[in-house]
Short mmCIF file of C-alpha atoms in Angstrom, two decimals:
data_model
loop_
_atom_site.label_atom_id
_atom_site.label_comp_id
_atom_site.label_asym_id
_atom_site.label_seq_id
_atom_site.Cartn_x
_atom_site.Cartn_y
_atom_site.Cartn_z
CA MET A 43 0.00 0.00 0.00
CA LEU A 44 1.37 3.39 -1.02
CA PHE A 45 0.29 5.02 2.24
CA ARG A 46 2.52 2.67 4.25
CA SER A 47 5.45 3.38 1.94
CA LEU A 48 4.88 7.10 2.43
CA LEU A 49 4.86 6.81 6.21
CA ALA A 50 7.96 4.65 6.14
CA ALA A 51 9.79 7.37 4.20
CA ASP A 52 9.49 9.67 7.25
CA LEU A 53 9.16 12.89 5.26
CA PRO A 54 8.31 16.35 6.63
CA ARG A 55 4.59 16.68 7.35
CA ARG A 56 2.11 19.49 7.88
CA ASP A 57 -1.45 19.11 9.17
CA GLY A 58 -4.38 21.31 8.24
CA VAL A 59 -7.28 21.06 5.81
CA ILE A 60 -5.21 18.24 4.32
CA THR A 61 -2.28 16.27 5.70
CA LEU A 62 0.69 17.25 3.56
CA HIS A 63 3.89 15.23 3.26
CA HIS A 64 6.74 16.41 1.07
CA SER A 65 10.28 15.68 0.02
CA ARG A 66 12.81 17.81 1.82
CA SER A 67 13.83 19.35 -1.50
CA ALA A 68 10.21 20.13 -2.41
CA ALA A 69 9.15 22.41 0.45
CA PRO A 70 8.33 25.42 -1.82
CA GLN A 71 6.31 23.28 -4.23
CA ALA A 72 4.52 21.59 -1.33
CA ALA A 73 3.48 24.96 0.08
CA LEU A 74 2.16 26.04 -3.32
CA TYR A 75 0.24 22.88 -4.22
CA GLY A 76 -0.84 22.28 -0.65
CA ALA A 77 -2.59 25.66 -0.61
CA GLU A 78 -4.30 25.04 -3.95
CA ILE A 79 -5.42 21.54 -3.02
CA SER A 80 -6.72 22.73 0.36
CA ALA A 81 -8.78 25.43 -1.36
CA ALA A 82 -10.23 22.87 -3.78
CA VAL A 83 -11.05 20.45 -0.96
CA GLU A 84 -12.92 23.15 0.94
CA TRP A 85 -14.85 24.07 -2.23
CA PHE A 86 -15.96 20.48 -2.79
CA ARG A 87 -16.85 19.99 0.89
CA ALA A 88 -19.07 23.07 0.78
CA ARG A 89 -21.06 21.69 -2.15
CA LEU A 90 -21.10 17.93 -1.73
CA ALA A 91 -21.88 15.42 0.99
CA TRP A 92 -18.19 14.60 1.10
CA LYS A 93 -15.97 15.19 4.11
CA ARG A 94 -13.04 12.80 3.56
CA HIS A 95 -9.67 13.94 4.87
CA LEU A 96 -7.02 13.87 2.16
CA VAL A 97 -3.37 12.99 2.50
CA VAL A 98 -1.17 14.58 -0.15
CA ALA A 99 2.48 13.88 -0.91
CA VAL A 100 4.52 16.26 -3.05
CA LEU A 101 7.62 14.31 -4.03
CA ASP A 102 10.86 14.82 -5.87
CA SER A 103 12.00 12.20 -8.35
CA ASP A 104 14.05 10.22 -5.82
CA ASP A 105 11.24 9.95 -3.26
CA TYR A 106 8.74 9.21 -6.03
CA ARG A 107 10.73 6.16 -7.04
CA ARG A 108 11.10 5.03 -3.44
CA ILE A 109 7.41 5.33 -2.56
CA THR A 110 5.42 4.45 -5.67
CA PRO A 111 5.83 2.18 -8.71
CA ILE A 112 4.06 4.73 -10.95
CA PRO A 113 6.63 6.55 -13.10
CA TYR A 114 7.61 10.10 -12.14
CA PRO A 115 5.97 12.60 -12.60
CA THR A 116 2.54 11.00 -13.24
CA PRO A 117 0.11 11.91 -10.40
CA HIS A 118 -2.15 9.26 -8.91
CA ALA A 119 -4.50 8.57 -6.03
CA GLU A 120 -4.92 5.64 -3.67
CA GLY A 121 -8.65 5.78 -3.12
CA LEU A 122 -8.80 3.48 -0.10
CA THR A 123 -6.48 5.71 1.94
CA ALA A 124 -7.37 9.03 0.21
CA LEU A 125 -3.70 9.51 -0.61
CA ILE A 126 -2.76 11.70 -3.57
CA ILE A 127 0.77 11.70 -4.89
CA ILE A 128 1.99 14.51 -7.13
CA ALA A 129 5.42 15.48 -8.39
CA ASP A 130 7.34 18.58 -7.42
CA HIS A 131 7.88 19.30 -11.12
CA VAL A 132 6.24 17.91 -14.27
CA VAL A 133 8.61 19.18 -16.97
CA ALA A 134 10.12 15.68 -17.18
CA HIS A 135 6.81 14.20 -18.37
CA PRO A 136 7.14 12.78 -21.89
CA GLY A 137 5.66 15.29 -24.33
CA PHE A 138 5.69 18.25 -21.94
CA ASP A 139 7.84 20.31 -24.29
CA ARG A 140 5.02 20.08 -26.88
CA TRP A 141 2.16 21.15 -24.62
CA ASP A 142 3.07 24.85 -24.43
CA LEU A 143 1.42 25.08 -21.02
CA ASP A 144 2.58 26.45 -17.69
CA GLU A 145 4.05 23.73 -15.49
CA VAL A 146 2.40 24.89 -12.26
CA ALA A 147 -1.01 25.28 -13.89
CA VAL A 148 -0.82 21.76 -15.34
CA ASN A 149 0.30 20.15 -12.10
CA ALA A 150 -2.37 21.96 -10.08
CA ALA A 151 -5.07 20.85 -12.54
CA TRP A 152 -3.81 17.28 -12.27
CA SER A 153 -4.10 17.45 -8.49
CA PHE A 154 -7.77 18.52 -8.80
CA HIS A 155 -8.31 15.55 -11.12
CA GLU A 156 -6.89 13.24 -8.44
CA ILE A 157 -9.23 14.77 -5.85
CA GLY A 158 -11.99 13.83 -8.28
CA HIS A 159 -10.91 10.19 -8.19
CA VAL A 160 -11.14 10.13 -4.40
CA ILE A 161 -14.54 11.84 -4.36
CA ALA A 162 -15.93 9.53 -7.05
CA ARG A 163 -14.93 6.49 -5.04
CA ASP A 164 -16.39 7.90 -1.85
CA VAL A 165 -19.76 8.85 -3.35
CA GLY A 166 -20.24 5.57 -5.22
CA ILE A 167 -19.34 6.42 -8.82
CA ALA A 168 -17.38 3.82 -10.81
CA SER A 169 -17.37 2.22 -14.23
CA GLY A 170 -15.87 -0.89 -15.75
CA ASN A 171 -14.58 1.43 -18.48
CA ALA A 172 -11.33 3.04 -17.42
CA TRP A 173 -11.96 6.01 -19.69
CA ILE A 174 -15.18 6.83 -17.87
CA ASP A 175 -13.45 6.76 -14.48
CA GLU A 176 -10.86 9.19 -15.85
CA LEU A 177 -13.52 11.41 -17.42
CA VAL A 178 -15.44 11.57 -14.14
CA ALA A 179 -12.32 12.67 -12.25
CA SER A 180 -11.62 15.30 -14.92
CA THR A 181 -15.20 16.58 -14.66
CA PHE A 182 -14.66 17.29 -10.96
CA MET A 183 -11.48 19.10 -11.99
CA ALA A 184 -13.27 21.08 -14.69
CA ALA A 185 -16.13 22.06 -12.39
CA TYR A 186 -13.73 23.48 -9.82
CA VAL A 187 -11.48 25.22 -12.35
CA ARG A 188 -14.47 26.83 -14.09
CA ALA A 189 -15.81 28.10 -10.77
CA GLU A 190 -12.66 29.09 -8.91
CA GLY A 191 -9.47 28.57 -10.89
CA PRO A 192 -9.51 29.87 -14.47
CA GLN A 193 -5.73 30.24 -14.28
CA PHE A 194 -5.56 26.43 -14.34
CA ALA A 195 -7.82 25.97 -17.36
CA GLY A 196 -5.13 25.32 -19.96
CA PHE A 197 -5.20 21.56 -19.45
CA GLN A 198 -8.90 21.36 -20.28
CA GLY A 199 -8.69 23.87 -23.11
CA GLY A 200 -8.10 21.34 -25.88
CA MET A 201 -5.33 19.31 -27.45
CA PRO A 202 -2.07 21.28 -27.67
CA PRO A 203 -1.45 21.91 -31.39
CA ARG A 204 2.09 20.46 -31.31
CA PHE A 205 1.19 17.31 -29.33
CA SER A 206 0.21 14.13 -31.14
CA LEU A 207 -0.01 10.37 -30.62
CA THR A 208 2.94 8.01 -30.87
CA GLY A 209 0.81 5.67 -32.96
CA ARG A 210 0.53 2.92 -30.36
CA ALA A 211 -3.13 3.58 -29.48
CA SER A 212 -5.87 5.92 -30.68
CA THR A 213 -9.29 4.62 -29.58
CA LEU A 214 -11.14 4.63 -26.29
CA ALA A 215 -11.52 0.86 -26.52
CA GLU A 216 -7.72 0.55 -26.61
CA PHE A 217 -7.44 2.89 -23.63
CA ASP A 218 -9.93 0.74 -21.69
CA THR A 219 -7.98 -2.40 -22.52
CA ARG A 220 -4.44 -1.16 -22.01
CA TYR A 221 -4.88 1.81 -19.67
CA PHE A 222 -1.55 3.03 -18.28
CA SER A 223 0.40 0.38 -20.17
CA ILE A 224 0.01 2.49 -23.32
CA GLY A 225 2.79 4.66 -21.88
CA GLN A 226 2.94 8.09 -20.33
CA TRP A 227 2.97 9.97 -23.65
CA ASP A 228 -0.20 8.43 -25.10
CA TYR A 229 -1.85 8.28 -21.69
CA LEU A 230 -1.69 12.06 -21.54
CA TRP A 231 -2.87 12.40 -25.13
CA PHE A 232 -6.08 10.66 -24.08
CA HIS A 233 -6.27 12.77 -20.93
CA PHE A 234 -6.24 15.98 -22.93
CA HIS A 235 -9.33 14.63 -24.69
CA PHE A 236 -10.96 13.65 -21.40
CA ALA A 237 -10.27 17.10 -19.94
CA ARG A 238 -11.78 18.80 -23.00
CA ILE A 239 -14.92 16.64 -22.81
CA ALA A 240 -15.11 17.18 -19.06
CA ASP A 241 -14.98 20.93 -19.59
CA PHE A 242 -17.99 20.65 -21.91
CA MET A 243 -19.90 18.67 -19.29
CA ALA A 244 -19.03 21.13 -16.53
CA ARG A 245 -20.01 24.17 -18.59
CA GLY A 246 -22.98 25.73 -16.83
CA ALA A 247 -23.58 22.59 -14.74
CA ASP A 248 -23.81 22.45 -10.97
CA VAL A 249 -21.31 20.00 -9.50
CA ARG A 250 -24.06 18.41 -7.41
CA SER A 251 -26.13 17.64 -10.50
CA LEU A 252 -23.07 16.13 -12.18
CA VAL A 253 -22.53 13.86 -9.20
CA GLU A 254 -26.17 12.80 -9.27
CA GLY A 255 -25.98 12.07 -12.99
CA PHE A 256 -22.77 10.09 -12.77
CA ARG A 257 -24.03 8.13 -9.77
CA ARG A 258 -27.25 7.29 -11.62
CA GLU A 259 -25.52 6.22 -14.84
CA PHE A 260 -22.34 4.70 -13.41
CA PRO A 261 -23.16 3.33 -9.93
CA ALA A 262 -20.21 1.59 -8.31
CA ALA A 263 -22.46 -1.28 -7.23
CA ALA A 264 -23.21 -2.11 -10.88
CA ARG A 265 -19.72 -1.55 -12.20
CA ARG A 266 -19.30 -3.19 -15.59
CA ARG A 267 -17.44 -2.61 -18.82
CA GLU A 268 -19.61 -1.58 -21.76
CA ALA A 269 -19.16 -0.80 -25.43
CA ILE A 270 -17.94 2.75 -26.07
CA ALA A 271 -21.26 3.61 -27.74
CA GLN A 272 -23.12 2.57 -24.58
CA THR A 273 -20.93 4.76 -22.40
CA PHE A 274 -21.79 7.73 -24.60
CA GLU A 275 -25.48 6.89 -24.40
CA ARG A 276 -25.17 7.20 -20.63
CA LEU A 277 -23.18 10.42 -20.87
CA GLU A 278 -25.85 11.91 -23.14
CA ARG A 279 -28.40 11.50 -20.35
CA ILE A 280 -26.15 13.55 -18.10
CA SER A 281 -24.94 16.12 -20.63
CA PRO A 282 -26.84 16.20 -23.96
CA GLY A 283 -24.61 16.89 -26.93
CA VAL A 284 -21.49 15.43 -25.39
CA THR A 285 -21.05 12.78 -28.10
CA ALA A 286 -20.98 15.31 -30.91
CA PHE A 287 -18.66 17.52 -28.89
CA ALA A 288 -16.27 14.62 -28.25
CA GLY A 289 -15.80 14.23 -32.00
CA PRO A 290 -13.92 11.37 -33.67
CA ILE A 291 -12.67 9.90 -30.40
CA ALA A 292 -16.28 8.91 -29.64
CA LEU A 293 -16.33 6.54 -32.61
CA PRO A 294 -16.08 2.78 -31.89
#
């Protein structure tokens, strides 16, 4: 369990709205992202029946490799323990030099996405389709960024013009089958699509109504993998027009 590995690392810790652990070299980044994540947590708590206490670790590359098997600097969440791990810097991410986005804005947006994963698990939203689970988390991100953090909106603003696939995967069905094994580069290519679709769904929508829609269409108790067309049929009942907005990636 990642949480045990984090505790065993005996890193500096701060308690507050969240419990924040950080690498000794990452104190400035931890202060920055800790403040942004705390603000997002308070926003979600004020609007949802969700009160979970988050643990966040902001890690440098050495501590990342010691604590988690996920490659640096990909963020991730351990839902059972409400632990979110993010990197101190994301410029090392494959493809970053083609995104033309601010590093801090991207990393902050990613942290809001990871909060979304924890909330979705806690409120009973889950799908057998990995792409839906990622879209749901990004919709929480988009809802918060639209309401409170427009400076972080670059990630959900569309595919960076200079960023393209490696050619190893291009369909949602492949993403569902291979998930993170497609590699960090292509994984983020798909996530730019998810963030763009999430932004459409969050546009003018109340976060509570989004939660109700996702919980109705993708209840954790009935978790099952479906054809891509079926997932879009469900999304249409939450956010009409989403299939057309998604464009070619919605095709089987």
